[in-house]
Amino acid sequence: MMLTGAFSIWKRDMLVLRRSLFSELVAVVASPLTFYLAFGFGLRGYIADVEGVPYTVFMAPGLITMTAVTAAFDESAWSMWFHRKVQRTIEAYRVTPITVYDIVIGKIISGFTQGALKGVAVAAAIFLLTGVRFNPAHLAGYLSFIVLGSMVFSCAGTVCGTLLDKPETIGKVQAVVIMPLIFLSGVFFPVSSYPEALRSAVMVIPTTALFEGSRRALLAGALDGGLIAILAATALVAFAATVAIFNRKMAE
Amino acid sequence: MAALSLHGLTKRYGSLTAVDSFSLEVARGTIFALLGPNGAGKTTIIRILTTLLRPDAGTAHVEGFDVRQQGQEVRRLIGVVPQDNNLDRYLTARENLVMQARLHGMGQAETGRRVDELLELVGLSGRRNDFPDTFSGGMQRRLVVARALVHRPRVLFLDEPTTGLDPQSRRAVWEYIESLKDSMTIFLTTHYMDEADTLCDRIVIMDHGKALVDGSAAQLKERMAHAHRYELQFRANADRYEAILAGFSFVRSLQRTGDLFRLSLAGEEYLKPLMDAIGTDDIRKVCLREPTLEDVFIELTGREVRE
Ligand SMILES: Nc1ncnc2c1ncn2[C@@H]1O[C@H](COP(=O)(O)OP(=O)(O)OP(=O)(O)O)[C@@H](O)[C@H]1O
Ligand SMILES: [Mg+2]
């Protein structure tokens, strides 16, 4: 019986996603592509090469990563909130033999899957519509960052959807915490832009590890074990914390 | 062994005691009704029995399993129709039932058969591939009932299963419930007294978290036999008679609708003086009124509307 409940919930979420897959993918590609065109091409004349690569190439990995992790966060937060507060399907699940662990793990994995799928969609769009090309050998390293990052953000979203009752509050968390965290972690600029004194501190923030590490992995094929370790530890802690928080909330 | 057994069950919300040291035993195969005004604590008891809520004190067992310690075993055996529909509106009617079967670990072949049979039973076969959003309230309710039956539960909890249904759908739900009676124990709450009266073997009326009476509908009505309730109808001069009736100290309660009066007397012996006083000139009808379950309910829980 181990986790078959989680699998059933994940399958349900994938069935629902499949029904609106095309429109979801179009919607998710629109915003990173806009950033790409506005900054990459609009500002082309003003920005020189960054860390030895053209700016359009430099920002592409960050945009893909950003799409994946925000999608993971959004899906997890809204889905948990909707199933808990609006539709109350969580309660329907809770009177069947599955455990609260099944429910929270199923939901985390659904958010994670959406993040990964949408990241791939954006990567494909950038690849097809622009001249940017990556070395396929670098993909495995890059994917390990995306997987861990989506996991972290899916957990964060699940916690928000579990604890916050009002939709406005979830919107505020997105605007005040998630967006700044992502933007300041180097989607559009390298960590070397931070003053020397701050740099090592900034690198320890898991989101910096994610964006900086994933970019280095994709562009240079450098797999930084230290950054992976920071991210993996964060994912592990986030997962355990999320399961515990959900469990406690349900016992209220 | 009892299907349900509750001992000293207590649940508090802050300073409010929603369920107050509640005890109950329900034998297997019973159709049991829990009645009570809004806020009496009915839903809270169902939520505790279905493992959604932890009691603050006391114990509750479902088919011998402790709801606190053996939640998973309890959940294997129960079907739940909550007070508010909680269908998945992104899944079709059929998918909602299939999901329930999956969560109960049912095999594929068995699921298909069972789900189709239930859709037929609740009259939704023709709408199996539609989303619940497109259903009327009654159709959604029937789907929730079907979902609660997918895994053939041994104890079925129904929290106001027929609220908001038209008379046809209510009767249809009653019929399913009656047809299930031999295979399971049924625990329901309702605000329809006629429903409890015709459907249930045993009734408990509760208020403020405590049980007030317990028995069959006939036994509960028997309690009211002392009330000596009569109906009087006048051909004319109803206002004058109202003044007369209100003047007697032995008329304990008086209700008027047009020219029809409902009253209760302090004792049988007062009927004669009453009739002597009002004479027979304007009387159209006099009769003894059999107490209804609603009379018992109002007598026990008072007339005031709950906040
Ligand atoms: N989550 C909660 N927080 C605080 N108080 C609550 C909560 N849930 C229920 N209550 C209170 O507990 C009491 C019992 O509520 P309950 O829902 O069990 O009543 P009920 O008998 O089902 O009423 P109804 O007939 O209206 O459905 C009420 O006074 C209610 O206000
Ligand atoms: Mg209720």
Coordinates of C-alpha atoms and ligand atoms in Angstrom, one line a residue:
Chain A
M1 CA 0.0 0.0 0.0
M2 CA 3.1 2.2 0.4
L3 CA 2.3 5.6 -1.2
T4 CA -0.3 4.2 -3.7
G5 CA -2.5 7.0 -2.4
A6 CA 0.2 9.6 -3.3
F7 CA 0.4 8.0 -6.7
S8 CA -3.4 8.2 -7.2
I9 CA -3.5 11.8 -6.3
W10 CA -0.6 12.6 -8.6
K11 CA -2.4 10.7 -11.4
R12 CA -5.5 12.7 -10.8
D13 CA -3.5 15.9 -11.1
M14 CA -1.8 14.8 -14.3
L15 CA -5.2 13.8 -15.8
V16 CA -6.5 17.3 -15.1
L17 CA -3.3 18.9 -16.4
R18 CA -3.5 16.9 -19.6
R19 CA -7.0 18.4 -20.4
S20 CA -5.6 21.9 -20.5
L21 CA -2.0 21.1 -21.4
F22 CA -1.8 23.2 -24.6
S23 CA -3.2 26.4 -23.1
E24 CA -1.0 25.9 -19.9
L25 CA 2.1 25.6 -22.0
V26 CA 1.3 28.6 -24.2
A27 CA 0.6 30.7 -21.1
V28 CA 3.8 29.6 -19.3
V29 CA 6.1 30.3 -22.3
A30 CA 4.7 33.8 -22.8
S31 CA 6.3 35.6 -19.9
P32 CA 9.9 34.2 -20.1
L33 CA 9.9 34.8 -23.8
T34 CA 8.8 38.4 -23.3
F35 CA 11.7 38.9 -20.8
Y36 CA 14.0 37.3 -23.3
L37 CA 13.0 39.6 -26.1
A38 CA 12.8 42.8 -24.0
F39 CA 16.1 42.4 -22.2
G40 CA 18.0 40.2 -24.6
F41 CA 17.2 42.0 -27.7
G42 CA 15.8 45.4 -26.6
L43 CA 18.9 46.1 -24.5
R44 CA 21.3 44.3 -26.8
G45 CA 23.2 47.5 -27.7
Y46 CA 23.7 48.5 -24.1
I47 CA 24.8 45.2 -22.5
A48 CA 28.1 43.8 -23.4
D49 CA 29.0 40.1 -23.1
V50 CA 28.4 38.9 -19.5
E51 CA 31.0 36.5 -18.1
G52 CA 32.3 35.9 -21.6
V53 CA 29.0 35.0 -23.3
P54 CA 26.4 37.1 -25.2
Y55 CA 23.7 38.4 -22.8
T56 CA 21.0 36.5 -24.7
V57 CA 22.8 33.3 -24.0
F58 CA 23.7 34.3 -20.4
M59 CA 20.1 34.9 -19.4
A60 CA 18.5 31.8 -21.1
P61 CA 19.3 29.2 -18.3
G62 CA 18.0 31.6 -15.6
L63 CA 14.7 32.1 -17.5
I64 CA 14.2 28.4 -17.9
T65 CA 15.0 27.8 -14.2
M66 CA 12.8 30.6 -13.1
T67 CA 9.9 29.3 -15.1
A68 CA 10.3 25.8 -13.7
V69 CA 10.5 26.9 -10.0
T70 CA 7.7 29.5 -10.2
A71 CA 5.4 27.0 -11.9
A72 CA 6.2 24.5 -9.2
F73 CA 5.5 27.1 -6.5
D74 CA 2.3 28.4 -8.1
E75 CA 0.8 25.0 -8.8
S76 CA 1.5 23.6 -5.3
A77 CA 0.3 26.7 -3.5
W78 CA -2.9 27.2 -5.5
S79 CA -3.7 23.5 -5.8
M80 CA -3.4 22.9 -2.1
W81 CA -5.4 26.0 -1.3
F82 CA -8.1 25.1 -3.8
H83 CA -8.4 21.5 -2.7
R84 CA -8.4 22.5 1.0
K85 CA -10.5 25.6 1.1
V86 CA -12.7 25.8 -2.0
Q87 CA -13.4 22.3 -3.2
R88 CA -12.5 20.6 0.1
T89 CA -11.4 17.5 -1.8
I90 CA -8.6 17.1 0.8
E91 CA -11.3 16.2 3.3
A92 CA -12.8 13.7 0.9
Y93 CA -9.3 12.1 0.6
R94 CA -8.9 12.2 4.4
V95 CA -11.8 9.9 5.0
T96 CA -10.3 7.1 2.9
P97 CA -7.6 4.7 4.1
I98 CA -4.7 6.8 2.6
T99 CA -2.6 8.8 5.1
V100 CA -1.9 12.5 5.3
Y101 CA 1.6 11.6 4.0
D102 CA 0.1 10.3 0.8
I103 CA -1.8 13.5 0.3
V104 CA 1.1 15.9 0.9
I105 CA 3.6 13.8 -1.0
G106 CA 1.2 13.4 -3.9
K107 CA 0.7 17.2 -4.0
I108 CA 4.4 18.0 -3.8
I109 CA 5.2 15.7 -6.6
S110 CA 2.4 17.1 -8.8
G111 CA 3.8 20.7 -8.3
F112 CA 7.3 19.4 -9.0
T113 CA 6.1 17.7 -12.2
Q114 CA 4.4 20.8 -13.5
G115 CA 7.5 22.8 -12.8
A116 CA 9.7 20.4 -14.6
L117 CA 7.3 20.1 -17.6
K118 CA 7.0 23.9 -17.9
G119 CA 10.7 24.4 -17.7
V120 CA 11.2 22.0 -20.6
A121 CA 8.5 23.8 -22.6
V122 CA 10.3 27.1 -22.1
A123 CA 13.7 25.5 -22.9
A124 CA 12.2 24.1 -26.1
A125 CA 10.7 27.5 -27.0
I126 CA 13.9 29.4 -26.5
F127 CA 15.8 26.7 -28.4
L128 CA 13.4 26.8 -31.4
L129 CA 12.8 30.5 -31.6
T130 CA 16.2 31.8 -31.0
G131 CA 19.7 30.9 -32.0
V132 CA 20.8 29.9 -28.6
R133 CA 22.2 26.4 -28.5
F134 CA 23.5 24.4 -25.6
N135 CA 25.8 21.5 -25.4
P136 CA 23.6 18.4 -24.9
A137 CA 26.3 16.9 -22.6
H138 CA 25.6 19.7 -20.1
L139 CA 21.9 18.9 -19.8
A140 CA 22.2 16.2 -17.1
G141 CA 24.0 18.5 -14.7
Y142 CA 21.5 21.3 -15.5
L143 CA 18.5 19.0 -14.9
S144 CA 19.8 18.0 -11.5
F145 CA 19.5 21.7 -10.5
I146 CA 16.1 22.0 -12.0
V147 CA 14.8 18.9 -10.2
L148 CA 16.1 20.0 -6.8
G149 CA 14.9 23.6 -7.3
S150 CA 11.4 22.6 -8.4
M151 CA 11.3 20.3 -5.3
V152 CA 12.2 23.2 -3.0
F153 CA 9.7 25.5 -4.5
S154 CA 7.0 22.9 -4.7
C155 CA 7.4 22.4 -0.9
A156 CA 7.4 26.1 -0.3
G157 CA 4.1 26.4 -2.3
T158 CA 2.6 23.5 -0.5
V159 CA 3.3 25.1 2.8
C160 CA 1.7 28.4 1.7
G161 CA -1.4 26.5 0.4
T162 CA -1.6 24.6 3.7
L163 CA -1.2 27.5 6.1
L164 CA -2.8 30.5 4.3
D165 CA -6.5 30.6 4.1
K166 CA -7.0 33.8 2.0
P167 CA -6.0 33.9 -1.7
E168 CA -4.8 37.5 -1.3
T169 CA -2.2 36.3 1.2
I170 CA -0.8 33.8 -1.3
G171 CA -0.6 36.6 -3.9
K172 CA 1.3 38.7 -1.4
V173 CA 3.8 36.0 -0.6
Q174 CA 4.4 35.6 -4.3
A175 CA 5.0 39.4 -4.7
V176 CA 7.0 40.0 -1.5
V177 CA 9.0 36.8 -1.1
I178 CA 9.2 34.6 -4.2
M179 CA 9.6 37.3 -6.9
P180 CA 12.4 39.3 -5.1
L181 CA 14.1 36.1 -4.0
I182 CA 14.3 34.9 -7.6
F183 CA 15.2 38.2 -9.2
L184 CA 17.9 38.9 -6.7
S185 CA 19.4 35.5 -7.0
G186 CA 20.8 36.2 -10.4
V187 CA 18.3 35.4 -13.1
F188 CA 19.4 38.5 -15.0
F189 CA 22.9 39.2 -13.6
P190 CA 25.8 37.2 -12.4
V191 CA 26.6 36.9 -8.7
S192 CA 29.9 38.6 -9.4
S193 CA 27.9 41.9 -9.6
Y194 CA 27.5 41.8 -5.8
P195 CA 30.2 43.5 -3.8
E196 CA 33.0 41.3 -2.8
A197 CA 32.1 41.2 0.9
L198 CA 28.6 40.0 0.2
R199 CA 29.3 37.4 -2.4
S200 CA 30.1 34.4 -0.3
A201 CA 27.0 35.1 1.9
V202 CA 24.8 35.4 -1.2
M203 CA 26.1 32.2 -2.6
V204 CA 24.8 30.2 0.4
I205 CA 21.2 31.3 -0.2
P206 CA 19.7 28.3 -1.8
T207 CA 18.1 30.3 -4.7
T208 CA 21.5 31.8 -5.6
A209 CA 22.9 28.3 -5.5
L210 CA 20.1 27.3 -7.8
F211 CA 20.4 30.0 -10.4
E212 CA 24.1 30.4 -10.4
G213 CA 24.8 26.7 -10.2
S214 CA 22.3 25.8 -13.0
R215 CA 23.7 28.5 -15.3
R216 CA 27.3 27.3 -14.8
A217 CA 26.1 23.8 -15.4
L218 CA 24.3 24.6 -18.6
L219 CA 26.8 27.1 -20.1
A220 CA 30.1 25.7 -19.0
G221 CA 29.3 22.1 -18.0
A222 CA 30.6 22.8 -14.6
L223 CA 28.9 20.8 -11.9
D224 CA 29.6 22.5 -8.6
G225 CA 29.3 19.9 -5.9
G226 CA 29.1 22.5 -3.1
L227 CA 26.1 24.2 -4.7
I228 CA 24.3 20.9 -5.4
A229 CA 24.9 20.0 -1.8
I230 CA 23.3 23.3 -0.6
L231 CA 20.3 22.7 -2.8
A232 CA 19.9 19.1 -2.0
A233 CA 20.1 19.8 1.8
T234 CA 17.5 22.5 1.3
A235 CA 15.2 20.2 -0.7
L236 CA 15.5 17.5 2.0
V237 CA 14.8 19.9 4.9
A238 CA 11.9 21.6 2.9
F239 CA 10.4 18.2 2.2
A240 CA 10.5 17.0 5.8
A241 CA 9.2 20.4 7.1
T242 CA 6.4 20.5 4.6
V243 CA 5.2 17.0 5.5
A244 CA 5.4 17.9 9.2
I245 CA 3.5 21.2 8.7
F246 CA 0.8 19.6 6.7
N247 CA 0.4 16.8 9.2
R248 CA 0.1 19.3 12.0
K249 CA -2.4 21.4 10.2
M250 CA -4.6 18.4 9.5
A251 CA -4.5 17.3 13.1
E252 CA -6.0 20.7 14.2
Chain B
M1 CA -20.3 -5.9 19.1
A2 CA -21.7 -2.4 18.6
A3 CA -21.0 -0.7 15.3
L4 CA -20.4 2.5 17.1
S5 CA -19.6 3.2 20.7
L6 CA -18.8 6.6 22.1
H7 CA -17.9 7.2 25.8
G8 CA -17.6 10.7 27.3
L9 CA -16.8 12.2 24.0
T10 CA -15.9 15.9 24.4
K11 CA -14.8 18.5 21.9
R12 CA -14.1 22.2 22.7
Y13 CA -13.6 25.2 20.4
G14 CA -12.0 27.7 22.7
S15 CA -14.5 28.3 25.5
L16 CA -17.4 26.6 23.6
T17 CA -18.0 23.0 24.3
A18 CA -19.4 21.7 21.0
V19 CA -19.7 18.1 22.2
D20 CA -20.1 17.6 25.9
S21 CA -19.2 14.2 27.3
F22 CA -21.4 12.4 24.8
S23 CA -22.0 8.7 25.1
L24 CA -23.8 6.4 22.7
E25 CA -23.9 2.8 21.5
V26 CA -25.3 1.9 18.1
A27 CA -26.0 -1.7 17.2
R28 CA -25.0 -3.1 13.8
G29 CA -27.6 -2.8 11.1
T30 CA -29.4 0.2 12.7
I31 CA -30.6 3.2 10.8
F32 CA -29.7 5.8 13.4
A33 CA -30.7 9.5 13.3
L34 CA -29.0 12.3 15.3
L35 CA -31.3 15.3 15.5
G36 CA -30.7 18.7 17.0
P37 CA -31.0 22.4 16.2
N38 CA -28.3 24.3 14.3
G39 CA -25.0 24.2 16.2
A40 CA -26.1 21.3 18.5
G41 CA -22.9 19.4 17.7
K42 CA -24.0 16.9 15.1
T43 CA -21.4 17.6 12.5
T44 CA -18.7 17.7 15.1
I45 CA -19.6 14.2 16.2
I46 CA -19.5 12.9 12.7
R47 CA -16.2 14.6 12.1
I48 CA -14.8 12.9 15.1
L49 CA -16.2 9.5 14.1
T50 CA -14.8 9.8 10.6
T51 CA -11.3 10.7 12.0
L52 CA -11.3 14.3 10.7
L53 CA -11.2 15.8 14.1
R54 CA -9.5 14.7 17.3
P55 CA -11.7 14.7 20.5
D56 CA -10.4 16.5 23.5
A57 CA -11.6 13.8 25.8
G58 CA -13.4 10.5 25.7
T59 CA -13.2 7.6 23.3
A60 CA -15.0 6.6 20.1
H61 CA -14.9 3.2 18.4
V62 CA -16.2 2.3 14.9
E63 CA -16.6 -1.4 14.4
G64 CA -14.3 -1.9 17.4
F65 CA -11.5 0.3 16.1
D66 CA -10.4 3.4 18.0
V67 CA -10.8 6.5 15.9
R68 CA -7.7 8.0 17.5
Q69 CA -5.3 5.1 17.4
Q70 CA -6.6 3.1 14.5
G71 CA -7.8 5.8 12.1
Q72 CA -6.7 3.9 9.0
E73 CA -8.7 0.8 9.9
V74 CA -11.7 3.0 10.7
R75 CA -11.5 4.7 7.3
R76 CA -11.4 1.4 5.5
L77 CA -14.9 0.7 6.8
I78 CA -16.7 3.9 6.5
G79 CA -18.5 5.9 3.8
V80 CA -19.0 9.6 4.3
V81 CA -21.5 12.1 2.9
P82 CA -20.5 15.4 4.3
Q83 CA -22.8 18.3 5.0
D84 CA -21.4 20.3 2.1
N85 CA -20.6 18.5 -1.2
N86 CA -16.9 18.1 -1.8
L87 CA -16.9 16.7 -5.3
D88 CA -13.9 17.3 -7.5
R89 CA -15.2 19.6 -10.1
Y90 CA -12.3 19.0 -12.5
L91 CA -13.2 15.3 -12.7
T92 CA -16.3 13.9 -14.4
A93 CA -19.0 12.1 -12.4
R94 CA -17.5 8.8 -13.3
E95 CA -13.9 9.8 -12.6
N96 CA -15.0 11.1 -9.1
L97 CA -16.2 7.6 -8.3
V98 CA -13.1 5.9 -9.8
M99 CA -10.8 8.2 -7.8
Q100 CA -12.6 7.0 -4.6
A101 CA -12.1 3.4 -5.6
R102 CA -8.4 4.0 -6.2
L103 CA -8.0 5.6 -2.8
H104 CA -9.6 2.5 -1.3
G105 CA -7.1 0.3 -3.2
M106 CA -9.8 -1.4 -5.3
G107 CA -8.7 -3.3 -8.4
Q108 CA -9.4 -2.1 -11.9
A109 CA -12.0 -4.7 -13.0
E110 CA -14.0 -4.4 -9.8
T111 CA -13.9 -0.6 -9.9
G112 CA -15.4 -0.4 -13.4
R113 CA -18.2 -2.8 -12.5
R114 CA -19.0 -1.1 -9.2
V115 CA -18.9 2.4 -10.5
D116 CA -21.2 1.7 -13.4
E117 CA -23.6 -0.1 -11.1
L118 CA -23.7 2.9 -8.7
L119 CA -24.2 5.5 -11.4
E120 CA -27.1 3.4 -12.5
L121 CA -28.5 3.2 -9.0
V122 CA -28.4 7.0 -8.5
G123 CA -29.8 7.7 -12.0
L124 CA -26.7 9.4 -13.3
S125 CA -25.6 6.9 -16.0
G126 CA -26.5 9.3 -18.7
R127 CA -24.4 12.1 -17.2
R128 CA -21.4 9.9 -16.3
N129 CA -19.0 11.9 -18.4
D130 CA -20.2 15.3 -17.4
F131 CA -18.6 17.5 -14.7
P132 CA -20.4 18.0 -11.4
D133 CA -20.6 21.8 -12.0
T134 CA -23.2 21.2 -14.7
F135 CA -25.4 19.2 -12.3
S136 CA -28.3 20.4 -10.2
G137 CA -27.9 20.4 -6.4
G138 CA -29.9 17.1 -6.2
M139 CA -27.8 15.4 -8.8
Q140 CA -24.6 16.5 -7.0
R141 CA -25.9 15.1 -3.8
R142 CA -26.8 11.8 -5.3
L143 CA -23.3 11.6 -6.7
V144 CA -21.8 12.2 -3.3
V145 CA -24.0 9.4 -1.9
A146 CA -22.8 7.1 -4.7
R147 CA -19.2 8.0 -3.9
A148 CA -19.6 7.1 -0.3
L149 CA -20.8 3.6 -1.4
V150 CA -18.1 2.7 -3.9
H151 CA -16.1 0.6 -1.5
R152 CA -19.1 -1.0 0.2
P153 CA -18.6 0.5 3.6
R154 CA -19.8 -1.2 6.8
V155 CA -20.8 2.1 8.4
L156 CA -22.3 5.0 6.4
F157 CA -22.3 8.5 7.8
L158 CA -24.8 10.9 6.1
D159 CA -24.7 14.5 7.3
E160 CA -28.0 16.0 6.2
P161 CA -28.1 13.9 3.0
T162 CA -31.4 15.3 1.7
T163 CA -31.1 19.0 2.5
G164 CA -32.0 21.0 -0.6
L165 CA -33.4 18.1 -2.5
D166 CA -36.9 18.0 -4.2
P167 CA -39.4 15.5 -2.8
Q168 CA -38.7 13.1 -5.6
S169 CA -34.9 13.1 -4.9
R170 CA -35.5 12.9 -1.2
R171 CA -37.6 9.8 -1.7
A172 CA -35.0 8.3 -4.0
V173 CA -32.3 8.8 -1.4
W174 CA -34.6 7.3 1.3
E175 CA -35.1 4.3 -0.9
Y176 CA -31.4 3.7 -1.3
I177 CA -30.9 4.1 2.4
E178 CA -33.6 1.6 3.1
S179 CA -32.2 -0.9 0.6
L180 CA -28.7 -0.6 2.2
K181 CA -30.0 -1.2 5.7
D182 CA -29.3 -5.0 5.8
S183 CA -25.7 -4.7 4.8
M184 CA -24.6 -1.7 6.9
T185 CA -25.1 0.6 9.8
I186 CA -26.3 4.0 8.9
F187 CA -25.7 7.1 11.0
L188 CA -27.5 10.2 9.7
T189 CA -28.4 13.7 10.7
T190 CA -31.4 15.6 9.3
H191 CA -33.6 18.6 10.0
Y192 CA -36.6 16.8 8.4
M193 CA -38.5 15.2 11.2
D194 CA -40.7 13.1 8.8
E195 CA -37.5 11.7 7.4
A196 CA -36.2 10.5 10.8
D197 CA -39.7 9.3 11.6
T198 CA -40.2 7.1 8.6
L199 CA -36.7 6.0 8.0
C200 CA -34.9 5.5 11.3
D201 CA -35.0 2.7 13.9
R202 CA -33.6 4.8 16.6
I203 CA -33.3 8.6 17.2
V204 CA -31.3 10.7 19.6
I205 CA -32.2 14.4 19.9
M206 CA -29.3 16.5 21.1
D207 CA -28.6 20.1 22.0
H208 CA -25.6 22.0 23.3
G209 CA -23.4 19.0 22.8
K210 CA -25.5 16.7 25.0
A211 CA -28.1 14.0 24.3
L212 CA -31.6 14.8 25.5
V213 CA -33.6 11.7 24.5
D214 CA -33.0 8.4 22.9
G215 CA -35.5 5.9 21.5
S216 CA -37.6 4.9 18.5
A217 CA -39.9 7.5 16.9
A218 CA -42.9 5.9 18.7
Q219 CA -41.1 5.9 22.0
L220 CA -40.2 9.6 21.7
K221 CA -43.8 10.6 20.7
E222 CA -45.1 8.5 23.7
R223 CA -43.2 11.0 25.9
M224 CA -45.5 13.7 24.6
A225 CA -48.7 11.8 25.4
H226 CA -49.0 13.9 28.6
A227 CA -49.2 17.1 26.7
H228 CA -53.0 16.8 25.8
R229 CA -52.9 18.6 22.6
Y230 CA -56.1 19.6 20.8
E231 CA -57.2 21.4 17.7
L232 CA -60.2 23.6 17.7
Q233 CA -61.7 25.2 14.6
F234 CA -64.5 27.9 14.6
R235 CA -67.0 28.8 12.1
A236 CA -67.2 32.5 13.3
N237 CA -66.1 34.8 16.1
A238 CA -62.6 33.4 16.3
D239 CA -61.3 36.6 18.0
R240 CA -63.8 36.4 20.8
Y241 CA -62.9 32.7 21.4
E242 CA -59.2 33.5 21.4
A243 CA -59.7 35.9 24.3
I244 CA -61.7 33.2 26.2
L245 CA -59.1 30.5 25.6
A246 CA -56.2 32.8 26.5
G247 CA -58.0 33.5 29.8
F248 CA -57.9 30.0 31.1
S249 CA -55.0 29.1 33.4
F250 CA -55.1 25.5 32.3
V251 CA -54.5 26.3 28.7
R252 CA -50.7 25.9 28.6
S253 CA -50.0 26.9 25.1
L254 CA -52.1 28.5 22.4
Q255 CA -51.3 28.9 18.7
R256 CA -53.6 30.4 16.1
T257 CA -53.7 30.2 12.4
G258 CA -56.8 31.9 11.0
D259 CA -59.7 30.3 12.6
L260 CA -57.8 27.2 13.7
F261 CA -56.3 26.9 17.2
R262 CA -53.8 24.5 18.5
L263 CA -53.6 24.3 22.3
S264 CA -52.4 22.0 25.0
L265 CA -54.1 21.5 28.3
A266 CA -52.7 20.9 31.7
G267 CA -54.7 17.7 32.0
E268 CA -57.5 15.7 30.3
E269 CA -60.0 16.7 33.0
Y270 CA -59.9 20.3 31.7
L271 CA -61.5 19.5 28.4
K272 CA -65.0 19.5 29.9
P273 CA -64.8 22.9 31.5
L274 CA -63.3 24.2 28.3
M275 CA -66.1 22.9 26.2
D276 CA -68.7 24.2 28.6
A277 CA -67.2 27.7 28.4
I278 CA -67.1 28.0 24.6
G279 CA -70.3 26.1 23.9
T280 CA -70.9 24.3 20.6
D281 CA -72.6 27.1 18.5
D282 CA -69.6 28.1 16.4
I283 CA -67.5 25.0 16.6
R284 CA -66.6 23.4 13.3
K285 CA -64.0 20.9 14.5
V286 CA -62.6 19.5 17.8
C287 CA -59.9 16.9 17.8
L288 CA -57.1 15.4 19.8
R289 CA -53.8 15.9 18.0
E290 CA -51.3 13.1 17.9
P291 CA -47.9 14.4 18.8
T292 CA -45.4 14.5 16.0
L293 CA -41.7 14.1 16.2
E294 CA -41.4 17.8 15.6
D295 CA -43.5 18.5 18.7
V296 CA -41.0 16.4 20.7
F297 CA -38.1 18.3 19.1
I298 CA -39.6 21.7 19.9
E299 CA -40.6 20.8 23.4
L300 CA -37.0 19.6 24.2
T301 CA -35.0 22.2 22.4
G302 CA -37.2 25.3 22.8
R303 CA -38.7 27.7 20.3
E304 CA -35.8 30.1 20.0
V305 CA -33.9 30.3 16.7
R306 CA -30.2 29.6 17.2
E307 CA -27.7 32.2 16.4
Ligands
LIG1 N1 -14.0 25.1 13.4 C1 -14.7 25.6 14.4 N2 -14.3 26.6 15.1 C2 -15.0 27.1 16.1 N3 -16.3 26.7 16.4 C3 -16.8 25.7 15.7 C4 -16.1 25.1 14.6 N4 -16.8 24.2 14.1 C5 -18.0 24.1 14.8 N5 -18.0 25.1 15.8 C6 -19.0 25.3 16.7 O1 -19.4 24.1 17.3 C7 -20.8 24.0 17.5 C8 -21.3 22.7 16.9 O2 -21.3 22.8 15.5 P1 -21.7 21.7 14.5 O3 -21.3 22.0 13.2 O4 -21.3 20.4 15.1 O5 -23.3 21.8 14.7 P2 -24.5 21.0 13.9 O6 -25.3 20.3 14.9 O7 -23.9 20.2 12.8 O8 -25.3 22.2 13.3 P3 -26.1 22.4 11.8 O9 -27.4 21.7 12.0 O10 -26.2 23.8 11.7 O11 -25.2 21.7 10.8 C9 -21.4 25.3 16.9 O12 -21.7 26.2 18.0 C10 -20.3 25.8 16.1 O13 -20.3 27.2 16.1
MG2 MG -24.0 20.2 10.8

